[in-house]
Amino acid sequence: MKKLIAVFLLILQLQGSDAMSLYNIDVKTIDGEIVSMQKYVGKVLLIVNVASKCGYTNQYAGLQILQEKYEDKGFEVLGFPCNQFLAQEPGTEEEIKNFCLANFKTTFDMFAKIDVNGDGAHPLYKFLKSEASGILNSEAIKWNFTKFLISKDGKVLKRYAPSTEPKSIEKDIEELLK
């Protein structure tokens, strides 16, 4: 049975299935380790571009609450620092990690700084933006703390504005965890 599932997944991958596209992307952790998004297969994800010096930085607290409340049920918050919006994430990875731990006691996975827009946009964000457009069907990320909700099978289900508080996403998360 395991071999049959592996063959099926390989066929989907070769056909370029959207459900598999997310899991074919590699990312670098905040500690410099390259990991595959495949690590998150079967989990509900909330992917967020974060910044330490933004008016929305206090959302780290709400993201941590969601992580703690639902991690045992198959949910993960993934934080991707980005310095593209008024240079609001100027620190090194070490400084970002220390800031998050000291101020918000974050336990969710954090990653190396990336670009979310432009020619240098990380492949993960190219994928996310192509699957869930923003206001007026724009793909561009408008600001820090834009959030993407991902289903257990890797589908991008919803994109939330930076002003959307993590707490208000809770119902959508609960629905996906059923």
mmCIF file of C-alpha atoms in Angstrom:
data_model
loop_
_atom_site.group_PDB
_atom_site.id
_atom_site.type_symbol
_atom_site.label_atom_id
_atom_site.label_comp_id
_atom_site.label_asym_id
_atom_site.label_seq_id
_atom_site.Cartn_x
_atom_site.Cartn_y
_atom_site.Cartn_z
ATOM 1 C CA MET A 1 0.000 0.000 0.000
ATOM 2 C CA LYS A 2 2.848 2.412 0.853
ATOM 3 C CA LYS A 3 4.427 1.756 -2.547
ATOM 4 C CA LEU A 4 1.116 2.475 -4.268
ATOM 5 C CA ILE A 5 0.756 5.780 -2.428
ATOM 6 C CA ALA A 6 4.358 6.711 -3.269
ATOM 7 C CA VAL A 7 3.753 5.963 -6.962
ATOM 8 C CA PHE A 8 0.542 8.015 -6.923
ATOM 9 C CA LEU A 9 2.334 10.964 -5.316
ATOM 10 C CA LEU A 10 5.136 10.716 -7.862
ATOM 11 C CA ILE A 11 2.621 10.750 -10.729
ATOM 12 C CA LEU A 12 0.953 13.843 -9.291
ATOM 13 C CA GLN A 13 4.338 15.467 -8.920
ATOM 14 C CA LEU A 14 5.319 14.710 -12.514
ATOM 15 C CA GLN A 15 2.009 16.087 -13.759
ATOM 16 C CA GLY A 16 2.704 19.350 -11.959
ATOM 17 C CA SER A 17 -0.225 19.059 -9.581
ATOM 18 C CA ASP A 18 -0.826 22.244 -7.573
ATOM 19 C CA ALA A 19 -1.238 20.139 -4.442
ATOM 20 C CA MET A 20 2.316 18.922 -4.833
ATOM 21 C CA SER A 21 3.889 22.196 -5.939
ATOM 22 C CA LEU A 22 4.086 23.586 -2.414
ATOM 23 C CA TYR A 23 5.878 20.489 -1.221
ATOM 24 C CA ASN A 24 8.543 20.688 -3.952
ATOM 25 C CA ILE A 25 9.890 23.976 -2.578
ATOM 26 C CA ASP A 26 12.954 24.192 -0.353
ATOM 27 C CA VAL A 27 13.299 26.878 2.307
ATOM 28 C CA LYS A 28 16.115 27.924 4.631
ATOM 29 C CA THR A 29 15.418 27.956 8.362
ATOM 30 C CA ILE A 30 16.421 30.921 10.493
ATOM 31 C CA ASP A 31 19.343 28.747 11.651
ATOM 32 C CA GLY A 32 20.560 28.245 8.062
ATOM 33 C CA GLU A 33 19.343 24.686 7.448
ATOM 34 C CA ILE A 34 17.751 23.909 4.068
ATOM 35 C CA VAL A 35 14.488 21.988 4.488
ATOM 36 C CA SER A 36 11.803 20.871 2.092
ATOM 37 C CA MET A 37 8.250 22.076 2.525
ATOM 38 C CA GLN A 38 7.487 18.364 2.287
ATOM 39 C CA LYS A 39 8.205 18.388 6.021
ATOM 40 C CA TYR A 40 4.708 19.896 6.424
ATOM 41 C CA VAL A 41 2.684 17.379 4.390
ATOM 42 C CA GLY A 42 -0.593 16.653 6.168
ATOM 43 C CA LYS A 43 -0.538 19.823 8.276
ATOM 44 C CA VAL A 44 -2.658 22.942 8.114
ATOM 45 C CA LEU A 45 -0.290 25.895 7.678
ATOM 46 C CA LEU A 46 -0.469 29.621 8.199
ATOM 47 C CA ILE A 47 2.420 31.190 6.267
ATOM 48 C CA VAL A 48 3.211 34.800 7.188
ATOM 49 C CA ASN A 49 5.785 37.353 6.031
ATOM 50 C CA VAL A 50 6.896 38.969 9.277
ATOM 51 C CA ALA A 51 8.884 42.003 10.415
ATOM 52 C CA SER A 52 10.213 43.112 13.795
ATOM 53 C CA LYS A 53 9.761 46.872 13.401
ATOM 54 C CA CYS A 54 6.276 47.067 11.898
ATOM 55 C CA GLY A 55 3.025 48.398 13.276
ATOM 56 C CA TYR A 56 1.720 44.826 13.034
ATOM 57 C CA THR A 57 4.663 43.238 14.888
ATOM 58 C CA ASN A 58 2.401 42.643 17.905
ATOM 59 C CA GLN A 59 0.666 39.992 15.770
ATOM 60 C CA TYR A 60 3.545 37.688 16.701
ATOM 61 C CA ALA A 61 1.696 37.205 20.008
ATOM 62 C CA GLY A 62 -1.507 36.122 18.258
ATOM 63 C CA LEU A 63 0.406 33.822 15.912
ATOM 64 C CA GLN A 64 2.072 32.180 18.916
ATOM 65 C CA ILE A 65 -1.319 31.676 20.591
ATOM 66 C CA LEU A 66 -2.586 29.901 17.463
ATOM 67 C CA GLN A 67 0.551 27.764 17.333
ATOM 68 C CA GLU A 68 0.202 26.659 20.942
ATOM 69 C CA LYS A 69 -3.540 26.047 20.714
ATOM 70 C CA TYR A 70 -3.526 23.945 17.539
ATOM 71 C CA GLU A 71 -0.048 22.456 17.081
ATOM 72 C CA ASP A 72 -1.108 19.148 18.650
ATOM 73 C CA LYS A 73 -3.945 18.940 16.131
ATOM 74 C CA GLY A 74 -1.723 19.279 13.057
ATOM 75 C CA PHE A 75 -1.325 23.044 12.644
ATOM 76 C CA GLU A 76 1.850 25.087 12.125
ATOM 77 C CA VAL A 77 2.615 28.782 11.778
ATOM 78 C CA LEU A 78 5.576 29.483 9.484
ATOM 79 C CA GLY A 79 7.236 32.912 9.745
ATOM 80 C CA PHE A 80 9.238 34.371 6.865
ATOM 81 C CA PRO A 81 11.029 37.622 7.739
ATOM 82 C CA CYS A 82 11.059 40.179 4.942
ATOM 83 C CA ASN A 83 12.756 43.585 4.727
ATOM 84 C CA GLN A 84 10.983 44.834 1.577
ATOM 85 C CA PHE A 85 8.521 47.167 3.297
ATOM 86 C CA LEU A 86 10.202 50.343 4.592
ATOM 87 C CA ALA A 87 13.148 48.244 5.825
ATOM 88 C CA GLN A 88 11.129 47.056 8.817
ATOM 89 C CA GLU A 89 13.161 43.845 9.196
ATOM 90 C CA PRO A 90 16.754 45.143 9.140
ATOM 91 C CA GLY A 91 18.313 42.608 11.517
ATOM 92 C CA THR A 92 20.300 39.463 10.906
ATOM 93 C CA GLU A 93 18.654 36.077 11.279
ATOM 94 C CA GLU A 94 20.214 35.767 14.746
ATOM 95 C CA GLU A 95 18.843 39.173 15.779
ATOM 96 C CA ILE A 96 15.385 38.317 14.420
ATOM 97 C CA LYS A 97 15.356 34.978 16.243
ATOM 98 C CA ASN A 98 16.441 36.593 19.513
ATOM 99 C CA PHE A 99 13.859 39.381 19.151
ATOM 100 C CA CYS A 100 11.020 36.875 18.616
ATOM 101 C CA LEU A 101 12.078 34.676 21.514
ATOM 102 C CA ALA A 102 12.649 37.554 23.942
ATOM 103 C CA ASN A 103 9.512 39.526 23.104
ATOM 104 C CA PHE A 104 6.955 36.881 22.065
ATOM 105 C CA LYS A 105 8.435 33.532 23.175
ATOM 106 C CA THR A 106 7.783 32.159 19.688
ATOM 107 C CA THR A 107 8.021 28.419 19.168
ATOM 108 C CA PHE A 108 6.738 28.262 15.604
ATOM 109 C CA ASP A 109 9.161 27.684 12.745
ATOM 110 C CA MET A 110 10.988 30.775 11.536
ATOM 111 C CA PHE A 111 12.968 31.045 8.340
ATOM 112 C CA ALA A 112 15.770 33.095 6.821
ATOM 113 C CA LYS A 113 14.936 36.533 5.475
ATOM 114 C CA ILE A 114 13.447 36.450 1.981
ATOM 115 C CA ASP A 115 11.972 38.732 -0.657
ATOM 116 C CA VAL A 116 8.264 38.250 -1.290
ATOM 117 C CA ASN A 117 7.972 40.566 -4.327
ATOM 118 C CA GLY A 118 10.026 41.401 -7.384
ATOM 119 C CA ASP A 119 12.547 39.478 -9.426
ATOM 120 C CA GLY A 120 14.159 38.053 -6.297
ATOM 121 C CA ALA A 121 10.919 36.782 -4.757
ATOM 122 C CA HIS A 122 11.367 33.412 -3.096
ATOM 123 C CA PRO A 123 9.775 30.498 -5.012
ATOM 124 C CA LEU A 124 7.473 29.848 -2.046
ATOM 125 C CA TYR A 125 5.991 33.321 -2.336
ATOM 126 C CA LYS A 126 5.779 33.102 -6.115
ATOM 127 C CA PHE A 127 3.682 29.980 -5.595
ATOM 128 C CA LEU A 128 1.524 31.453 -2.806
ATOM 129 C CA LYS A 129 0.780 34.642 -4.754
ATOM 130 C CA SER A 130 -0.111 32.712 -7.902
ATOM 131 C CA GLU A 131 -2.608 30.617 -5.942
ATOM 132 C CA ALA A 132 -4.290 33.388 -3.916
ATOM 133 C CA SER A 133 -4.356 36.934 -5.197
ATOM 134 C CA GLY A 134 -4.899 39.964 -3.025
ATOM 135 C CA ILE A 135 -7.074 43.043 -3.347
ATOM 136 C CA LEU A 136 -8.189 43.796 -6.927
ATOM 137 C CA ASN A 137 -6.653 40.469 -8.035
ATOM 138 C CA SER A 138 -3.162 41.816 -7.441
ATOM 139 C CA GLU A 139 -0.532 39.177 -6.755
ATOM 140 C CA ALA A 140 1.910 41.542 -5.050
ATOM 141 C CA ILE A 141 2.266 41.370 -1.294
ATOM 142 C CA LYS A 142 1.272 44.815 -0.037
ATOM 143 C CA TRP A 143 2.792 44.772 3.461
ATOM 144 C CA ASN A 144 4.227 42.769 6.324
ATOM 145 C CA PHE A 145 2.021 40.153 8.006
ATOM 146 C CA THR A 146 0.128 39.067 4.890
ATOM 147 C CA LYS A 147 -1.084 35.575 5.748
ATOM 148 C CA PHE A 148 -1.790 32.478 3.630
ATOM 149 C CA LEU A 149 -3.856 29.549 4.942
ATOM 150 C CA ILE A 150 -2.855 26.180 3.498
ATOM 151 C CA SER A 151 -4.883 22.963 3.694
ATOM 152 C CA LYS A 152 -3.501 19.586 4.765
ATOM 153 C CA ASP A 153 -3.028 18.651 1.099
ATOM 154 C CA GLY A 154 -1.031 21.753 0.229
ATOM 155 C CA LYS A 155 -3.733 23.886 -1.363
ATOM 156 C CA VAL A 156 -3.632 27.626 -0.765
ATOM 157 C CA LEU A 157 -7.148 28.301 0.498
ATOM 158 C CA LYS A 158 -7.146 31.898 1.595
ATOM 159 C CA ARG A 159 -5.046 35.037 1.717
ATOM 160 C CA TYR A 160 -5.531 37.470 4.602
ATOM 161 C CA ALA A 161 -4.621 41.151 4.709
ATOM 162 C CA PRO A 162 -1.873 42.359 7.054
ATOM 163 C CA SER A 163 -4.483 43.988 9.281
ATOM 164 C CA THR A 164 -6.275 40.657 9.814
ATOM 165 C CA GLU A 165 -5.610 39.652 13.406
ATOM 166 C CA PRO A 166 -4.516 36.022 13.875
ATOM 167 C CA LYS A 167 -7.415 35.458 16.309
ATOM 168 C CA SER A 168 -9.933 36.139 13.533
ATOM 169 C CA ILE A 169 -8.486 33.286 11.435
ATOM 170 C CA GLU A 170 -9.171 30.740 14.179
ATOM 171 C CA LYS A 171 -12.535 29.534 12.801
ATOM 172 C CA ASP A 172 -11.004 28.840 9.397
ATOM 173 C CA ILE A 173 -8.179 26.875 11.039
ATOM 174 C CA GLU A 174 -10.590 24.847 13.173
ATOM 175 C CA GLU A 175 -12.651 23.975 10.094
ATOM 176 C CA LEU A 176 -9.564 22.634 8.306
ATOM 177 C CA LEU A 177 -8.457 20.580 11.304
ATOM 178 C CA LYS A 178 -11.716 18.597 11.454
#
